[in-house]
CSV table of C-alpha atoms in Angstrom, one decimal:
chain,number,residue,atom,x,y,z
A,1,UNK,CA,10.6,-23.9,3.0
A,2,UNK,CA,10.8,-21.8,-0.2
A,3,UNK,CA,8.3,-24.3,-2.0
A,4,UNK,CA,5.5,-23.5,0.3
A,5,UNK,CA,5.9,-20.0,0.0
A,6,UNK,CA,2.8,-18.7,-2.0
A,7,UNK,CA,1.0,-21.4,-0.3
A,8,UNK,CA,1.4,-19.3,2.8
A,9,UNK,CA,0.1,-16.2,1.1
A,10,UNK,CA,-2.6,-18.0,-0.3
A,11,UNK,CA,-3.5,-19.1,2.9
A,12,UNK,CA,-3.1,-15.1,4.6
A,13,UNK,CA,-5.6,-14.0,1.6
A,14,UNK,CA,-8.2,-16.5,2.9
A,15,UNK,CA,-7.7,-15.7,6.4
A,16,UNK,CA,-8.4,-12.3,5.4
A,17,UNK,CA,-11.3,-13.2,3.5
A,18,UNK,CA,-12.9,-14.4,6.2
A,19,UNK,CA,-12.8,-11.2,8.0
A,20,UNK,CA,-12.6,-9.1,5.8
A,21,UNK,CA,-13.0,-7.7,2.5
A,22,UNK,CA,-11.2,-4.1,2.5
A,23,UNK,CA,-7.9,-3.8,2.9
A,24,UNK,CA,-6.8,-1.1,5.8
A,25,UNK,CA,-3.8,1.4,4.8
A,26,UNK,CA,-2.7,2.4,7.9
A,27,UNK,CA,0.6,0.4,8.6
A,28,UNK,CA,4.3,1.4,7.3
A,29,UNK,CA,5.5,-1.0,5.1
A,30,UNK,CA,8.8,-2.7,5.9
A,31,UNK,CA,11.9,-0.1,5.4
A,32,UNK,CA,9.6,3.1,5.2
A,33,UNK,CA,11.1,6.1,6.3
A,34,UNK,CA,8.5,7.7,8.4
A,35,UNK,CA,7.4,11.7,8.1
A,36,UNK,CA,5.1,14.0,8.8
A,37,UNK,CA,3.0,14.4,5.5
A,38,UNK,CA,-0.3,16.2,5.1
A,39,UNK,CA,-3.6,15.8,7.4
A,40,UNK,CA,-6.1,14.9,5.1
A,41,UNK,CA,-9.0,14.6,8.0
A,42,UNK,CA,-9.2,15.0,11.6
A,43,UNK,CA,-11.1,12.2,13.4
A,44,UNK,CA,-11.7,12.6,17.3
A,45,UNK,CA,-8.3,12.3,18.2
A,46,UNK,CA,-7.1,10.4,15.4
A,47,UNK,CA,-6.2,11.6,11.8
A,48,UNK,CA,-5.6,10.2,8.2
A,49,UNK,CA,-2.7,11.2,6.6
A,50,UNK,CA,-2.2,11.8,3.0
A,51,UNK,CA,0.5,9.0,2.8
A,52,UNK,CA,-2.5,6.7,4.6
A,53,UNK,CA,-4.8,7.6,1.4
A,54,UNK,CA,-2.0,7.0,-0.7
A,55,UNK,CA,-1.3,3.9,0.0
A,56,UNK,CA,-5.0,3.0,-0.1
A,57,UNK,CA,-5.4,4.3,-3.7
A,58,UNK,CA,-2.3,1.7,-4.8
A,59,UNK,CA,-3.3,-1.1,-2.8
A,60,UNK,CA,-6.9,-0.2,-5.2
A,61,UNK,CA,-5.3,0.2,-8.0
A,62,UNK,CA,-3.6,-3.3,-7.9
A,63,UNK,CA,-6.4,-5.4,-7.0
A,64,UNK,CA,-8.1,-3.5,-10.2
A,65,UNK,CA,-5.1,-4.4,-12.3
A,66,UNK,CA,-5.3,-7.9,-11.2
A,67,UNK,CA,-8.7,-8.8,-11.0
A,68,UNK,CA,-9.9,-6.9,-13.9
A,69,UNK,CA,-6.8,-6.7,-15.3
A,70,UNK,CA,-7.2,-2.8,-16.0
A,71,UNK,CA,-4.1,-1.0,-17.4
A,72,UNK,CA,-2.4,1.6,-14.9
A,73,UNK,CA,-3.7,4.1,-16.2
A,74,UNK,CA,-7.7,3.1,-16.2
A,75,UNK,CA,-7.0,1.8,-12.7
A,76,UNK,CA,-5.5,4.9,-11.8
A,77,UNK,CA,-8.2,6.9,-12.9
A,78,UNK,CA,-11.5,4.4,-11.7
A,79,UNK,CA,-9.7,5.2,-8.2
A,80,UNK,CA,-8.8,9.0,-8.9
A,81,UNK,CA,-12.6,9.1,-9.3
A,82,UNK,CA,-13.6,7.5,-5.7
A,83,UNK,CA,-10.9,9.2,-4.0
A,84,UNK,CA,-13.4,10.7,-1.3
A,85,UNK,CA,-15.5,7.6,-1.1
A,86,UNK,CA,-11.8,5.6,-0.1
A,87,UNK,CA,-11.2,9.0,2.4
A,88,UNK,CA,-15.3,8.3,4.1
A,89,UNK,CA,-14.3,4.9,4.0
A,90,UNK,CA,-10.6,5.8,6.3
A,91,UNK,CA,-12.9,7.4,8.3
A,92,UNK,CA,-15.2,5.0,8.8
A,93,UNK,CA,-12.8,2.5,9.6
A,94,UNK,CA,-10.9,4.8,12.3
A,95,UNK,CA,-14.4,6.0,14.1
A,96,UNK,CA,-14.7,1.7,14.3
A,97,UNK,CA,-11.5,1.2,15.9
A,98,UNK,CA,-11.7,3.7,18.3
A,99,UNK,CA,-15.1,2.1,19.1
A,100,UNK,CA,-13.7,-1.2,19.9
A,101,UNK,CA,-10.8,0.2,22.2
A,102,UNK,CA,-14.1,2.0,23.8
A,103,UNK,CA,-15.6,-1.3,24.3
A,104,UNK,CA,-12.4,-3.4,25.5
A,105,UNK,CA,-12.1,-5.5,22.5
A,106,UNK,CA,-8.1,-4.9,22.0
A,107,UNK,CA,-7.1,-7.7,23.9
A,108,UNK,CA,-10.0,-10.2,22.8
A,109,UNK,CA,-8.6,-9.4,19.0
A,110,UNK,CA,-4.9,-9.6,19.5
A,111,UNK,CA,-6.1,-13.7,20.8
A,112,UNK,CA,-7.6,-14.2,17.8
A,113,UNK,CA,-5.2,-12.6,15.3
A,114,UNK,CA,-2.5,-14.9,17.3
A,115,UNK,CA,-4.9,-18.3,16.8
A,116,UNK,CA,-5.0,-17.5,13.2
A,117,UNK,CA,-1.4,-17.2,12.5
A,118,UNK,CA,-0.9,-20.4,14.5
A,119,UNK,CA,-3.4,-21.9,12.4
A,120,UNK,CA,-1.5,-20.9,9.2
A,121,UNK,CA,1.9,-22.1,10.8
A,122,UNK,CA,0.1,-25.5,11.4
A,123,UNK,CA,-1.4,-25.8,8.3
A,124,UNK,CA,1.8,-25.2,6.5
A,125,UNK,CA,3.7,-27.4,8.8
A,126,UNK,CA,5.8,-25.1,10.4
A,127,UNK,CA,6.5,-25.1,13.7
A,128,UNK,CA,7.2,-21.8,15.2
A,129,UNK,CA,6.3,-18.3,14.7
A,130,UNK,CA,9.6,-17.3,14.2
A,131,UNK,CA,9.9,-20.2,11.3
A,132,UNK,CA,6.3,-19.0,9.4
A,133,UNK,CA,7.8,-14.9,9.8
A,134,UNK,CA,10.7,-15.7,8.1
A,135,UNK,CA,8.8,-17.8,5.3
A,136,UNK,CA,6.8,-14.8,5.3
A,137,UNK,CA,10.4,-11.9,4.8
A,138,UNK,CA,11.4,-14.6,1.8
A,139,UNK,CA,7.9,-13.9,0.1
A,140,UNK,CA,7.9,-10.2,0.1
A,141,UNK,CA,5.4,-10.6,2.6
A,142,UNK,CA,5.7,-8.1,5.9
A,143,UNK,CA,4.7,-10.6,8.9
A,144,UNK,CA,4.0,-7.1,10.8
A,145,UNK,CA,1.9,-5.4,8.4
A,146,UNK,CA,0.0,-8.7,7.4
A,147,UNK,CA,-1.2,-8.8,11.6
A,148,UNK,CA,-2.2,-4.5,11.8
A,149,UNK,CA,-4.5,-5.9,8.5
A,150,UNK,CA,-6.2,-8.7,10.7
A,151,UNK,CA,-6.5,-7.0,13.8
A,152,UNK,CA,-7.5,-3.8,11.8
A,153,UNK,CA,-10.3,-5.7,9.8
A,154,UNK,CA,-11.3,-8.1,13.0
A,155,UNK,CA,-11.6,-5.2,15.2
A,156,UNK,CA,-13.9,-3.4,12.5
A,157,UNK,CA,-16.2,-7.1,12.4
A,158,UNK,CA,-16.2,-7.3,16.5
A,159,UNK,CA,-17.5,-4.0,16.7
A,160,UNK,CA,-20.7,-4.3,13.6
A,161,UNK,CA,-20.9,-7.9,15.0
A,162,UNK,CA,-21.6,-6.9,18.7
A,163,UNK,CA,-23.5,-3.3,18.3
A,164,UNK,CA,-25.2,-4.3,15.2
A,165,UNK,CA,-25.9,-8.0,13.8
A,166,UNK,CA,-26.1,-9.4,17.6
A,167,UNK,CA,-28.9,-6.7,18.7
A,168,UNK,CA,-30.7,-7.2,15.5
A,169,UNK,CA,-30.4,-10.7,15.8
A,170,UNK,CA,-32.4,-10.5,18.9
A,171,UNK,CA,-34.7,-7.6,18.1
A,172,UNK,CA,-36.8,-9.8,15.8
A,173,UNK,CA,-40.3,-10.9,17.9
A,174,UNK,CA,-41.5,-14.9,17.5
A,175,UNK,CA,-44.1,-12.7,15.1
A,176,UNK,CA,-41.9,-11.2,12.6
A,177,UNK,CA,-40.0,-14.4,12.4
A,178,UNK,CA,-43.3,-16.6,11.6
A,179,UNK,CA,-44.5,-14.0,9.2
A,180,UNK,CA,-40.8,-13.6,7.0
A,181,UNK,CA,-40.8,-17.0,7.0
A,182,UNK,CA,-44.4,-17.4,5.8
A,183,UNK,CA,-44.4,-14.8,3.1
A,184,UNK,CA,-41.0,-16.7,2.2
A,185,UNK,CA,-41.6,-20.3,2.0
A,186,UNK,CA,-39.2,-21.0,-1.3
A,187,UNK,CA,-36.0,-19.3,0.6
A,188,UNK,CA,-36.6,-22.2,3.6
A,189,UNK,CA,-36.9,-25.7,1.2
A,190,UNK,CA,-33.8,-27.8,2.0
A,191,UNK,CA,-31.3,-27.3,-1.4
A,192,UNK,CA,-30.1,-29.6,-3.5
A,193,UNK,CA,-26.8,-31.0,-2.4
A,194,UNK,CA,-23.5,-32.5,-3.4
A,195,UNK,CA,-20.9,-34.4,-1.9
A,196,UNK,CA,-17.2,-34.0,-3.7
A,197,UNK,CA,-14.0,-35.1,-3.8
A,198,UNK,CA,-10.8,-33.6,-5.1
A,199,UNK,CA,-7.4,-34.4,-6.5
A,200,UNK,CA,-5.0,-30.8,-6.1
A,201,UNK,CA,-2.6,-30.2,-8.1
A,202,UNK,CA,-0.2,-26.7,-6.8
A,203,UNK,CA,1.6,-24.6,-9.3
A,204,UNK,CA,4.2,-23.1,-7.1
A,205,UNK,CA,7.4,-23.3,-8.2
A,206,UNK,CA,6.1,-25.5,-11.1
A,207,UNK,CA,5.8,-25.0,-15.0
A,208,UNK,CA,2.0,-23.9,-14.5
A,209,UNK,CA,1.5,-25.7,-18.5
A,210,UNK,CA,2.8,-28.5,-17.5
A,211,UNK,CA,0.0,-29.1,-14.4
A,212,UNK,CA,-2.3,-28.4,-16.3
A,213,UNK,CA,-1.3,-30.8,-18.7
A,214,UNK,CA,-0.9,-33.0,-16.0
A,215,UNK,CA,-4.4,-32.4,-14.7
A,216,UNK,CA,-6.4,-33.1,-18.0
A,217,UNK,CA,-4.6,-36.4,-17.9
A,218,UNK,CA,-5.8,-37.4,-15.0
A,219,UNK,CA,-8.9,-36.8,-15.3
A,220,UNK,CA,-9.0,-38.5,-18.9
A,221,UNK,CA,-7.3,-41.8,-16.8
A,222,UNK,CA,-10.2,-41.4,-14.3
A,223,UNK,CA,-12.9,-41.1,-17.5
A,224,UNK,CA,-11.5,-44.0,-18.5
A,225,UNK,CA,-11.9,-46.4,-14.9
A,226,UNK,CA,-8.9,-45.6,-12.8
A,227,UNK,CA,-10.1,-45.5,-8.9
A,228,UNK,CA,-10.4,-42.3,-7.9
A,229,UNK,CA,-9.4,-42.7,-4.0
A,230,UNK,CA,-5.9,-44.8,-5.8
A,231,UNK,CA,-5.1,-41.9,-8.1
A,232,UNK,CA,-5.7,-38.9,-5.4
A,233,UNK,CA,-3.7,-41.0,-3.1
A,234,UNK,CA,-0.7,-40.7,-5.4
A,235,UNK,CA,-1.1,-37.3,-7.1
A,236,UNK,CA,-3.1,-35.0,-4.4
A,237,UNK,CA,-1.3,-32.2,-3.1
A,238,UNK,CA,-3.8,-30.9,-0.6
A,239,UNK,CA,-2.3,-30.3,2.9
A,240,UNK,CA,-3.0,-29.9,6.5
A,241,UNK,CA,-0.8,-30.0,9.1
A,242,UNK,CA,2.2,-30.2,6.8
A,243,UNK,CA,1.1,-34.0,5.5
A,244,UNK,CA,-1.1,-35.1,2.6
A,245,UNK,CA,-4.5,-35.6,3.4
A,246,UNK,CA,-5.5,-37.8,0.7
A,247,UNK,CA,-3.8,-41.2,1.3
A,248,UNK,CA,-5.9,-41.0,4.5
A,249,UNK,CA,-9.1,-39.9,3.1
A,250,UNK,CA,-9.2,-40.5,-0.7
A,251,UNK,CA,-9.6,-36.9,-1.9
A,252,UNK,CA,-13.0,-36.5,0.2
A,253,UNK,CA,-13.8,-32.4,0.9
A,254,UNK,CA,-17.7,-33.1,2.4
A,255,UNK,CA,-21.0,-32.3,1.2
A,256,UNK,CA,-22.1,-28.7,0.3
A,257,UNK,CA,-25.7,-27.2,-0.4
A,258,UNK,CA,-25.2,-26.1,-4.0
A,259,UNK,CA,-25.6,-22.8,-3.9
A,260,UNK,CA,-23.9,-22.1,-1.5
A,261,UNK,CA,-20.5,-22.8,-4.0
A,262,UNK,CA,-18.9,-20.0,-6.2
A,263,UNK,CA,-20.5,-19.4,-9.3
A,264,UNK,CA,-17.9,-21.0,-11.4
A,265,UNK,CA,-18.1,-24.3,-9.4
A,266,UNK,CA,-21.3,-24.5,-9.9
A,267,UNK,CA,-21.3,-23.8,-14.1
A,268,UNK,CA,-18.5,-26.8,-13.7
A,269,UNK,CA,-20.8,-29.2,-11.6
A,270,UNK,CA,-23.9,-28.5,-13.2
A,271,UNK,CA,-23.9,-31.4,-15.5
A,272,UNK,CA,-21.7,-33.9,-14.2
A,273,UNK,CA,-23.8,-37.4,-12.6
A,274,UNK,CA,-23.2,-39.0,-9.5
A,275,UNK,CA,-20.0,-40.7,-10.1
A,276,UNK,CA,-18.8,-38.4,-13.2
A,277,UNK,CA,-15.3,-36.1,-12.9
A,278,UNK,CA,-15.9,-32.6,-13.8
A,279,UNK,CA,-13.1,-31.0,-16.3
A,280,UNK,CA,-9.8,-29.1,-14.7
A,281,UNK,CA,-10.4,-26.1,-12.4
A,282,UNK,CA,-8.2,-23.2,-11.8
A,283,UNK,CA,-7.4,-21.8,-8.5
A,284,UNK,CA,-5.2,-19.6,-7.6
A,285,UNK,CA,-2.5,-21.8,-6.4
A,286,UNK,CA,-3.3,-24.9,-9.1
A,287,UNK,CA,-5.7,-27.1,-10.6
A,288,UNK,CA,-8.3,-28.9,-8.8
A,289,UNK,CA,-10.1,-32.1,-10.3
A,290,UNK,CA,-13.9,-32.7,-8.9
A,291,UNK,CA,-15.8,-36.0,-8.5
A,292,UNK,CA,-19.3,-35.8,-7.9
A,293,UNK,CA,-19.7,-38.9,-5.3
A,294,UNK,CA,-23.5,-38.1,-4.4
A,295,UNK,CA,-26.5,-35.7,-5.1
A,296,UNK,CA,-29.1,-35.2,-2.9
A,297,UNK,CA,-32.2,-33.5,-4.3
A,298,UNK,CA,-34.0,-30.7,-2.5
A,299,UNK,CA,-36.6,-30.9,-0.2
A,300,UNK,CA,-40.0,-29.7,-1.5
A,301,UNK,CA,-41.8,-28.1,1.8
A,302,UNK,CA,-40.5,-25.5,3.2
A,303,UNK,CA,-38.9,-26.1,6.9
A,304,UNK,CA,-39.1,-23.6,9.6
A,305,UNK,CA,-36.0,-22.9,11.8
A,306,UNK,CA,-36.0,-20.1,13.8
A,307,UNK,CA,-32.6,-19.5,13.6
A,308,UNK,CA,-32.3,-19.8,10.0
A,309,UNK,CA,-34.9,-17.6,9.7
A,310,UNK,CA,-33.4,-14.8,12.0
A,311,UNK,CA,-30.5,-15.3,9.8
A,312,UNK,CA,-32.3,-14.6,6.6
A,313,UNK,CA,-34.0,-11.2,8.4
A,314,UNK,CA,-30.5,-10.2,9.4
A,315,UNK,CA,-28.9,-10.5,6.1
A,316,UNK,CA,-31.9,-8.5,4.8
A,317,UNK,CA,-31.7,-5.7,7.1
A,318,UNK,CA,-28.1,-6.0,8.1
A,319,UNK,CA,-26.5,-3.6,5.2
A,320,UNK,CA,-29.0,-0.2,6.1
A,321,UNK,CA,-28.6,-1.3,10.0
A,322,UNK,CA,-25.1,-0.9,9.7
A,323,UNK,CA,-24.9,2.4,7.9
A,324,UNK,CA,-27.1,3.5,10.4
A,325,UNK,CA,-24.6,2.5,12.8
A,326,UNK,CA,-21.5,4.1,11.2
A,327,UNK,CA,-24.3,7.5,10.3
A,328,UNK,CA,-24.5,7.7,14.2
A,329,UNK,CA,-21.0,7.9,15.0
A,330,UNK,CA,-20.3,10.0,12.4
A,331,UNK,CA,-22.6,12.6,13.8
A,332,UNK,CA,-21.3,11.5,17.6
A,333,UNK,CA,-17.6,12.2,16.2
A,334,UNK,CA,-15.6,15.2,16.0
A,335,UNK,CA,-14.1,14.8,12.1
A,336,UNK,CA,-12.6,17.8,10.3
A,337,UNK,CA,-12.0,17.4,6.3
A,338,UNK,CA,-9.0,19.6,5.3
A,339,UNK,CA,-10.3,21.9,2.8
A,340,UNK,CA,-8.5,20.1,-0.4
A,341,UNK,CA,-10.9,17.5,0.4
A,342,UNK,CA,-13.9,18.4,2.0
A,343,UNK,CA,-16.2,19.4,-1.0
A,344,UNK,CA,-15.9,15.9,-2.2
A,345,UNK,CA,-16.1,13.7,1.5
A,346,UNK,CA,-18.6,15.8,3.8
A,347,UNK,CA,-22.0,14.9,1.4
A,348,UNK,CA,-20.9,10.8,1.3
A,349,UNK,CA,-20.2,11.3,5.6
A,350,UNK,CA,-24.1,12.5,5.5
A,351,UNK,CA,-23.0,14.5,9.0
A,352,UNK,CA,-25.7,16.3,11.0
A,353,UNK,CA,-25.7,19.8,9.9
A,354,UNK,CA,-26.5,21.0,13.5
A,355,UNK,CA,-23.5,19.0,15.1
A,356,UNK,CA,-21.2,19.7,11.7
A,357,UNK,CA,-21.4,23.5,12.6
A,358,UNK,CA,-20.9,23.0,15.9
A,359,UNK,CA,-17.7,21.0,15.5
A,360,UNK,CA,-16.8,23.7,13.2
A,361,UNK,CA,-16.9,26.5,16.1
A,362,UNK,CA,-15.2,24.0,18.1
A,363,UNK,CA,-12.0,24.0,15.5
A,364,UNK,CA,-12.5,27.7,15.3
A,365,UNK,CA,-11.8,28.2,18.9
A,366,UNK,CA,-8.8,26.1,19.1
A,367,UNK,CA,-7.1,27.4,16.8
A,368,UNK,CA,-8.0,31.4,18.8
């Protein structure tokens, strides 16, 4: 079980990704003593605790030290410096969740944080919950703090997803969607594709040198005539449901519109012909070897879909839509910055003045 240990976490990360992108810091890790620390900001009936923003601030500091690989101490201080925009953000994400409980979403999330951990379990070949938490304890991974972070982050994505991107979806008339995609013809021509097929080679628990090693010779055997569907068949480490897919499918991962892959798959891909194998690519958890098995050129007139089109107005307007959102339950909200803070955090909330004072009488006459 130990072996497919950071596969699991890889696979958490990405199930995150899809949901998410910020991490939430409201959860106690595993072995926390639990006390009553400072109130850094009141919302409705909720509040953020200075151990909350804490937390937030390291969990910020270590994804700078890792993916920009900052020192500690310029990573301490690029998050010193957005300390109120990470307390806006806190609040944000607490006026969201009470928004979902509002709209009876709790029990519609808790399904689908369920499905994906299944899904993990299955595609790690693990058969039980209980088997994937305790793969998870052997990590360093909290299985109880990994599902507050997806239900936390899908609850925030229901809620934008149903008030926001869903109405604006649908608020577009057959006019403005003819005219966008009119004025836009070049964002509507069919891309150039390309079909692929990989060999995977994992690092966990393995000399990472040596895979590497490994992986450049492979690819040189493959330069040199070996069959690629015979040699993934042998050496391809990709899983799913706990067996190895290539023996039954040669390495084959689809066909993809080319820019819709990451930057440095692309940069890799560019100049590698229909039959070619592009040079070793890191991942996270190994090394993956490409073969380009087809290219399809792009089309040259543009195509109208209405749907693809209402997708292309919603990713447009979708950004200011939601701020307009979370500006509107701001103002709705009763939030109190403690005073060590407030200078800093009430100009980013952007808080009705009118409704700001008001909830500042209100505070006044609880307190007489």
């Amino acid at each position: 079980m130990r072996l497919k240990l950071t596969s699991i976490a890889g696979m958490l990360i990405f199930a995150l990704a899809v949901v998410v992108s910020n991490a939430p810091s409201t959860f106690a890790q595993e072995g926390e003593v639990t006390v009553v620390d400072e109130v850094v900001a009141q919302v409705n009936d909720d509040v953020i605790t200075l151990s909350m923003l804490k937390r937030e601030m390291k969990e910020r500091v270590d994804a700078l030290k890792q993916d920009q690989k900052m020192t500690d101490q310029q990573a301490n201080d690029e998050v010193n410096k957005r300390q109120a925009e990470l307390i806006a953000t806190l609040i944000n994400e607490r006026l969201l969740l009470q928004k979902g409980k509002e709209l009876d979403l709790s029990s519609e999330i808790e399904a689908e944080v369920n499905s994906r951990m299944l899904q993990i379990a299955r595609e790690q070949g693990i058969g039980t919950m209980e088997k994937l938490n305790d793969a998870m304890r052997q990590s360093g991974i909290d299985p109880v703090g990994v599902r507050d972070t997806m239900r936390t982050e899908m609850m925030k994505q229901a809620v934008l997803q149903q008030e926001v991107d869903r109405k604006l979806y649908l608020s577009y008339t057959p006019t403005v969607v003819k005219a966008y995609f009119d004025a836009h013809p070049d964002m509507f021509r069919k891309p150039e594709s390309i079909s692929l097929a990989e060999i995977f080679l994992g690092i966990t628990g393995k000399d990472e040198a040596a895979v590497k090693a490994r992986a450049n010779e492979l690819v040189a055997q493959l330069r040199a005539g070996a069959d690629f569907k015979t040699v993934a068949a042998a050496n391809s480490e990709r899983e799913k449901d706990g067996k190895r897919t290539a023996p039954t499918d040669g390495g084959n991962v689809g066909e993809f519109d080319l820019p819709n892959l990451r930057d440095d798959l692309q940069a890799v891909l560019k100049d590698v012909k229909v039959g070619g194998i592009a040079d070793p690519i890191k991942t996270p958890d190994g090394y993956q070897i490409l073969k380009v098995t087809a290219r399809t050129p792009g089309g040259t007139t543009p195509t109208f879909n209405d749907n693809v089109v209402r997708q292309a107005l919603l990713l447009q307007d979708q950004a200011k839509e939601r701020e307009d959102y979370l500006a509107n339950l701001r103002n709705e909200a009763f939030i109190k910055v403690s005073d060590t803070y407030r200078a800093g955090v009430d100009p980013l909330l952007k808080l009705n003045v009118a409704k700001a004072a008001k909830g500042s009488d209100k505070d006044k006459k609880k307190k007489n």
